[in-house]
Amino acid sequence: MTVHLVKLCVGAEDISDLAAWQAARLAEKKKLKQPQVLAHVTRMTPKRADELLAGGSLYWVMKGVIRCRQKLIGIEPFTDNEGVGRCRLVLDEEIVATRRQERRPFQGWRYLDPKDAPSDVKKGEAEDDMPEEMRRELEELGLL
């Protein structure tokens, strides 16, 4: 069985912000001659790692809305320089836009059942072509 994670993407306004930050991070690693691995470090290690690595993704919440996902390709627990246990969530570089799904604020990450995950936006579909406030109003009116 597969399961996903959902996590707040603090500091990113939209998918392009996330992509730019990750590209800069990879460029920095290349400059420092470090492995070209894209990872997000978190405090807790998921106990359902096998289910996550069986096709699971990390769904990013931006400004209260799930906007995209990245496939999880590794989970690496480690201890940092201060002796604190942490976990690297190793991500595929491809960022896949998803249908919007509102989420209330929360700390850390949460498991996400595949049946509750938003579907991907198909190539060529415009999901991000209007201001957020306008989109929310149209959704509330049932027009989107």
C-alpha atoms as a printed R data frame, in Angstrom:
    type eleno elety resid chain resno       x      y       z
1   ATOM     1    CA   MET     A     1   0.000  0.000   0.000
2   ATOM     2    CA   THR     A     2   1.119  3.548  -0.779
3   ATOM     3    CA   VAL     A     3   0.762  6.595   1.449
4   ATOM     4    CA   HIS     A     4   1.820 10.226   0.940
5   ATOM     5    CA   LEU     A     5   3.009 13.081   3.139
6   ATOM     6    CA   VAL     A     6   1.650 16.621   3.218
7   ATOM     7    CA   LYS     A     7   3.805 19.492   4.520
8   ATOM     8    CA   LEU     A     8   3.687 23.271   4.676
9   ATOM     9    CA   CYS     A     9   6.050 24.950   2.212
10  ATOM    10    CA   VAL     A    10   7.083 27.920   4.326
11  ATOM    11    CA   GLY     A    11   8.405 30.919   2.425
12  ATOM    12    CA   ALA     A    12   7.244 29.905  -1.049
13  ATOM    13    CA   GLU     A    13   4.466 31.966  -2.611
14  ATOM    14    CA   ASP     A    14   3.893 29.541  -5.463
15  ATOM    15    CA   ILE     A    15   5.332 26.598  -7.391
16  ATOM    16    CA   SER     A    16   7.860 28.770  -9.236
17  ATOM    17    CA   ASP     A    17   9.266 29.994  -5.891
18  ATOM    18    CA   LEU     A    18   9.735 26.393  -4.743
19  ATOM    19    CA   ALA     A    19  11.375 25.434  -8.040
20  ATOM    20    CA   ALA     A    20  13.739 28.433  -7.904
21  ATOM    21    CA   TRP     A    21  14.731 27.704  -4.295
22  ATOM    22    CA   GLN     A    22  15.408 24.045  -5.064
23  ATOM    23    CA   ALA     A    23  17.398 24.905  -8.214
24  ATOM    24    CA   ALA     A    24  19.525 27.350  -6.207
25  ATOM    25    CA   ARG     A    25  20.109 24.705  -3.534
26  ATOM    26    CA   LEU     A    26  21.247 22.158  -6.131
27  ATOM    27    CA   ALA     A    27  23.538 24.753  -7.754
28  ATOM    28    CA   GLU     A    28  25.056 25.497  -4.341
29  ATOM    29    CA   LYS     A    29  25.671 21.781  -3.757
30  ATOM    30    CA   LYS     A    30  27.300 21.467  -7.180
31  ATOM    31    CA   LYS     A    31  29.578 24.420  -6.434
32  ATOM    32    CA   LEU     A    32  30.588 22.808  -3.125
33  ATOM    33    CA   LYS     A    33  31.126 19.469  -4.923
34  ATOM    34    CA   GLN     A    34  28.426 17.808  -2.809
35  ATOM    35    CA   PRO     A    35  26.100 15.091  -4.108
36  ATOM    36    CA   GLN     A    36  23.316 16.478  -6.313
37  ATOM    37    CA   VAL     A    37  20.523 15.210  -4.069
38  ATOM    38    CA   LEU     A    38  17.397 17.205  -3.380
39  ATOM    39    CA   ALA     A    39  16.219 16.627   0.180
40  ATOM    40    CA   HIS     A    40  14.008 18.264   2.750
41  ATOM    41    CA   VAL     A    41  15.167 17.835   6.353
42  ATOM    42    CA   THR     A    42  12.561 17.283   9.049
43  ATOM    43    CA   ARG     A    43  12.743 16.520  12.745
44  ATOM    44    CA   MET     A    44  10.698 13.325  12.801
45  ATOM    45    CA   THR     A    45  11.293 10.147  10.798
46  ATOM    46    CA   PRO     A    46   8.133  8.675   9.269
47  ATOM    47    CA   LYS     A    47   7.303  5.256  10.714
48  ATOM    48    CA   ARG     A    48   5.518  4.264   7.489
49  ATOM    49    CA   ALA     A    49   8.642  4.626   5.328
50  ATOM    50    CA   ASP     A    50   7.995  1.452   3.301
51  ATOM    51    CA   GLU     A    51   4.536  2.704   2.315
52  ATOM    52    CA   LEU     A    52   5.914  6.141   1.442
53  ATOM    53    CA   LEU     A    53   8.644  4.677  -0.749
54  ATOM    54    CA   ALA     A    54   6.115  2.464  -2.576
55  ATOM    55    CA   GLY     A    55   5.128  5.372  -4.851
56  ATOM    56    CA   GLY     A    56   4.391  8.073  -2.287
57  ATOM    57    CA   SER     A    57   4.886 11.801  -2.759
58  ATOM    58    CA   LEU     A    58   5.391 14.865  -0.608
59  ATOM    59    CA   TYR     A    59   2.480 17.262  -1.215
60  ATOM    60    CA   TRP     A    60   3.396 20.912  -0.634
61  ATOM    61    CA   VAL     A    61   0.935 23.351   1.002
62  ATOM    62    CA   MET     A    62   1.475 26.981  -0.066
63  ATOM    63    CA   LYS     A    63  -0.593 29.772   1.467
64  ATOM    64    CA   GLY     A    64  -3.158 27.310   2.814
65  ATOM    65    CA   VAL     A    65  -3.550 25.279  -0.383
66  ATOM    66    CA   ILE     A    66  -1.923 22.072  -1.649
67  ATOM    67    CA   ARG     A    67  -0.395 23.186  -4.950
68  ATOM    68    CA   CYS     A    68   2.102 20.530  -6.020
69  ATOM    69    CA   ARG     A    69   3.891 17.326  -5.142
70  ATOM    70    CA   GLN     A    70   7.286 15.673  -5.482
71  ATOM    71    CA   LYS     A    71   7.853 11.932  -5.485
72  ATOM    72    CA   LEU     A    72   9.652 10.584  -2.418
73  ATOM    73    CA   ILE     A    73  12.691  8.552  -3.461
74  ATOM    74    CA   GLY     A    74  14.427  8.104  -0.119
75  ATOM    75    CA   ILE     A    75  14.090  8.480   3.636
76  ATOM    76    CA   GLU     A    76  17.374  8.875   5.516
77  ATOM    77    CA   PRO     A    77  17.397  9.242   9.310
78  ATOM    78    CA   PHE     A    78  20.557 10.913  10.663
79  ATOM    79    CA   THR     A    79  21.942 12.771  13.670
80  ATOM    80    CA   ASP     A    80  22.958 16.392  13.145
81  ATOM    81    CA   ASN     A    81  26.100 18.111  14.504
82  ATOM    82    CA   GLU     A    82  24.291 18.951  17.743
83  ATOM    83    CA   GLY     A    83  23.250 15.356  18.394
84  ATOM    84    CA   VAL     A    84  19.611 15.867  17.361
85  ATOM    85    CA   GLY     A    85  17.895 13.112  15.384
86  ATOM    86    CA   ARG     A    86  16.608 14.294  12.015
87  ATOM    87    CA   CYS     A    87  15.416 12.832   8.738
88  ATOM    88    CA   ARG     A    88  16.151 13.651   5.099
89  ATOM    89    CA   LEU     A    89  13.148 13.236   2.806
90  ATOM    90    CA   VAL     A    90  14.880 12.694  -0.541
91  ATOM    91    CA   LEU     A    91  12.799 14.110  -3.375
92  ATOM    92    CA   ASP     A    92  12.610 13.642  -7.112
93  ATOM    93    CA   GLU     A    93  13.544 16.910  -8.855
94  ATOM    94    CA   GLU     A    94  10.301 17.026 -10.863
95  ATOM    95    CA   ILE     A    95   7.635 19.226  -9.294
96  ATOM    96    CA   VAL     A    96   4.152 18.120 -10.385
97  ATOM    97    CA   ALA     A    97   1.350 20.696 -10.173
98  ATOM    98    CA   THR     A    98  -1.825 19.377  -8.534
99  ATOM    99    CA   ARG     A    99  -5.419 20.493  -8.281
100 ATOM   100    CA   ARG     A   100  -5.795 22.933  -5.434
101 ATOM   101    CA   GLN     A   101  -6.934 21.558  -2.104
102 ATOM   102    CA   GLU     A   102  -7.267 23.791   0.956
103 ATOM   103    CA   ARG     A   103  -5.512 22.826   4.193
104 ATOM   104    CA   ARG     A   104  -5.563 24.371   7.625
105 ATOM   105    CA   PRO     A   105  -2.203 25.273   9.176
106 ATOM   106    CA   PHE     A   106  -0.364 22.497  11.029
107 ATOM   107    CA   GLN     A   107   3.135 21.754  12.251
108 ATOM   108    CA   GLY     A   108   5.473 19.152  10.816
109 ATOM   109    CA   TRP     A   109   4.033 16.764   8.264
110 ATOM   110    CA   ARG     A   110   0.964 14.568   8.073
111 ATOM   111    CA   TYR     A   111   0.220 11.320   6.292
112 ATOM   112    CA   LEU     A   112  -2.121 11.648   3.322
113 ATOM   113    CA   ASP     A   113  -4.193  8.737   2.101
114 ATOM   114    CA   PRO     A   114  -4.045  8.386  -1.715
115 ATOM   115    CA   LYS     A   115  -7.848  8.617  -1.952
116 ATOM   116    CA   ASP     A   116  -7.672 12.062  -0.286
117 ATOM   117    CA   ALA     A   117  -4.802 13.397  -2.414
118 ATOM   118    CA   PRO     A   118  -5.560 15.994  -5.091
119 ATOM   119    CA   SER     A   119  -5.125 14.847  -8.681
120 ATOM   120    CA   ASP     A   120  -2.313 16.108 -10.888
121 ATOM   121    CA   VAL     A   121  -2.866 18.961 -13.311
122 ATOM   122    CA   LYS     A   122  -2.529 17.557 -16.824
123 ATOM   123    CA   LYS     A   123   0.141 18.985 -19.130
124 ATOM   124    CA   GLY     A   124  -1.163 22.031 -20.970
125 ATOM   125    CA   GLU     A   125  -3.904 22.812 -18.425
126 ATOM   126    CA   ALA     A   126  -3.715 26.219 -16.816
127 ATOM   127    CA   GLU     A   127  -4.214 25.905 -13.077
128 ATOM   128    CA   ASP     A   128  -2.363 29.042 -12.034
129 ATOM   129    CA   ASP     A   129  -3.605 31.714 -14.409
130 ATOM   130    CA   MET     A   130  -5.658 33.918 -12.067
131 ATOM   131    CA   PRO     A   131  -5.112 35.732  -8.775
132 ATOM   132    CA   GLU     A   132  -5.632 33.611  -5.664
133 ATOM   133    CA   GLU     A   133  -8.411 35.811  -4.246
134 ATOM   134    CA   MET     A   134 -10.387 35.657  -7.496
135 ATOM   135    CA   ARG     A   135  -9.982 31.881  -7.679
136 ATOM   136    CA   ARG     A   136 -11.234 31.441  -4.100
137 ATOM   137    CA   GLU     A   137 -14.261 33.658  -4.721
138 ATOM   138    CA   LEU     A   138 -15.162 31.743  -7.891
139 ATOM   139    CA   GLU     A   139 -14.735 28.424  -6.032
140 ATOM   140    CA   GLU     A   140 -16.989 29.646  -3.210
141 ATOM   141    CA   LEU     A   141 -19.631 30.588  -5.781
142 ATOM   142    CA   GLY     A   142 -19.378 27.130  -7.321
143 ATOM   143    CA   LEU     A   143 -18.082 28.470 -10.628
144 ATOM   144    CA   LEU     A   144 -14.778 26.595 -10.459
